[in-house]
XYZ file of C-alpha atoms in Angstrom:
82
model
C 34.293 -39.263 72.199
C 33.244 -40.136 75.695
C 31.480 -43.272 76.798
C 29.799 -43.752 79.895
C 30.042 -46.882 82.121
C 26.187 -46.605 82.654
C 23.593 -48.713 81.029
C 23.864 -46.614 77.776
C 27.462 -48.197 77.114
C 26.442 -51.879 77.812
C 26.205 -52.714 74.282
C 28.665 -52.384 71.199
C 31.081 -50.189 72.944
C 34.137 -52.019 71.414
C 32.589 -51.570 68.091
C 31.934 -47.964 68.647
C 35.718 -47.511 69.733
C 37.046 -49.393 66.926
C 35.109 -47.747 64.297
C 36.316 -44.363 65.838
C 39.950 -45.347 65.264
C 40.758 -46.690 69.027
C 41.966 -50.067 69.428
C 44.200 -52.607 68.058
C 46.289 -50.914 65.036
C 47.141 -54.469 63.414
C 43.236 -54.900 63.199
C 41.928 -51.746 62.308
C 44.595 -50.927 59.516
C 43.620 -54.197 57.961
C 40.034 -53.002 57.596
C 40.932 -49.458 56.499
C 40.439 -47.519 59.731
C 42.895 -44.898 60.630
C 44.224 -45.330 64.192
C 43.630 -42.442 66.544
C 44.754 -44.234 69.806
C 46.519 -47.473 70.009
C 44.333 -49.358 72.796
C 45.077 -53.236 72.589
C 42.630 -54.283 75.029
C 39.694 -52.763 72.828
C 37.588 -55.793 71.401
C 39.083 -58.428 73.258
C 37.018 -60.829 75.287
C 33.845 -58.868 73.911
C 30.701 -59.486 75.954
C 27.614 -57.173 75.524
C 25.604 -56.869 78.708
C 22.005 -56.984 77.691
C 20.798 -57.653 80.965
C 21.419 -55.887 84.095
C 19.776 -56.435 87.272
C 17.094 -54.062 88.900
C 15.930 -54.617 92.564
C 13.052 -53.195 93.873
C 11.682 -53.440 97.711
C 7.853 -53.633 97.687
C 5.704 -52.637 100.446
C 4.610 -55.602 102.170
C 1.167 -54.060 103.319
C 0.215 -53.260 99.780
C -1.145 -55.473 96.993
C 1.361 -56.289 94.160
C 0.832 -58.234 90.986
C 4.607 -59.375 89.891
C 6.007 -62.058 87.845
C 6.364 -64.532 90.531
C 2.825 -65.797 89.506
C 4.813 -67.087 86.417
C 5.924 -70.036 88.548
C 2.441 -71.206 88.795
C 1.757 -73.418 85.759
C -1.967 -72.575 85.670
C -1.348 -68.807 85.761
C 1.360 -69.193 82.841
C -0.833 -71.200 80.885
C -3.764 -68.472 81.172
C -1.142 -65.727 80.511
C 0.100 -67.644 77.153
C -3.307 -67.300 75.747
C -3.492 -63.515 76.164
């Protein structure tokens, strides 16, 4: 199994690895998973990365509607009615 380090592998990597038999033998054997590769760091300090930044540069000469409007309380109130 090969996992990439791109967006597609940002969520549940440790679980996928452990269910595949990669991880700490003492933990995997307790739940009946055959150890294929002892890799002690798997599942430690788990933090799913469900948010990843994307930055865009907009043409200042063009008209753009962005979420910056949501900082205006009147606009936010109108949007909540939709």
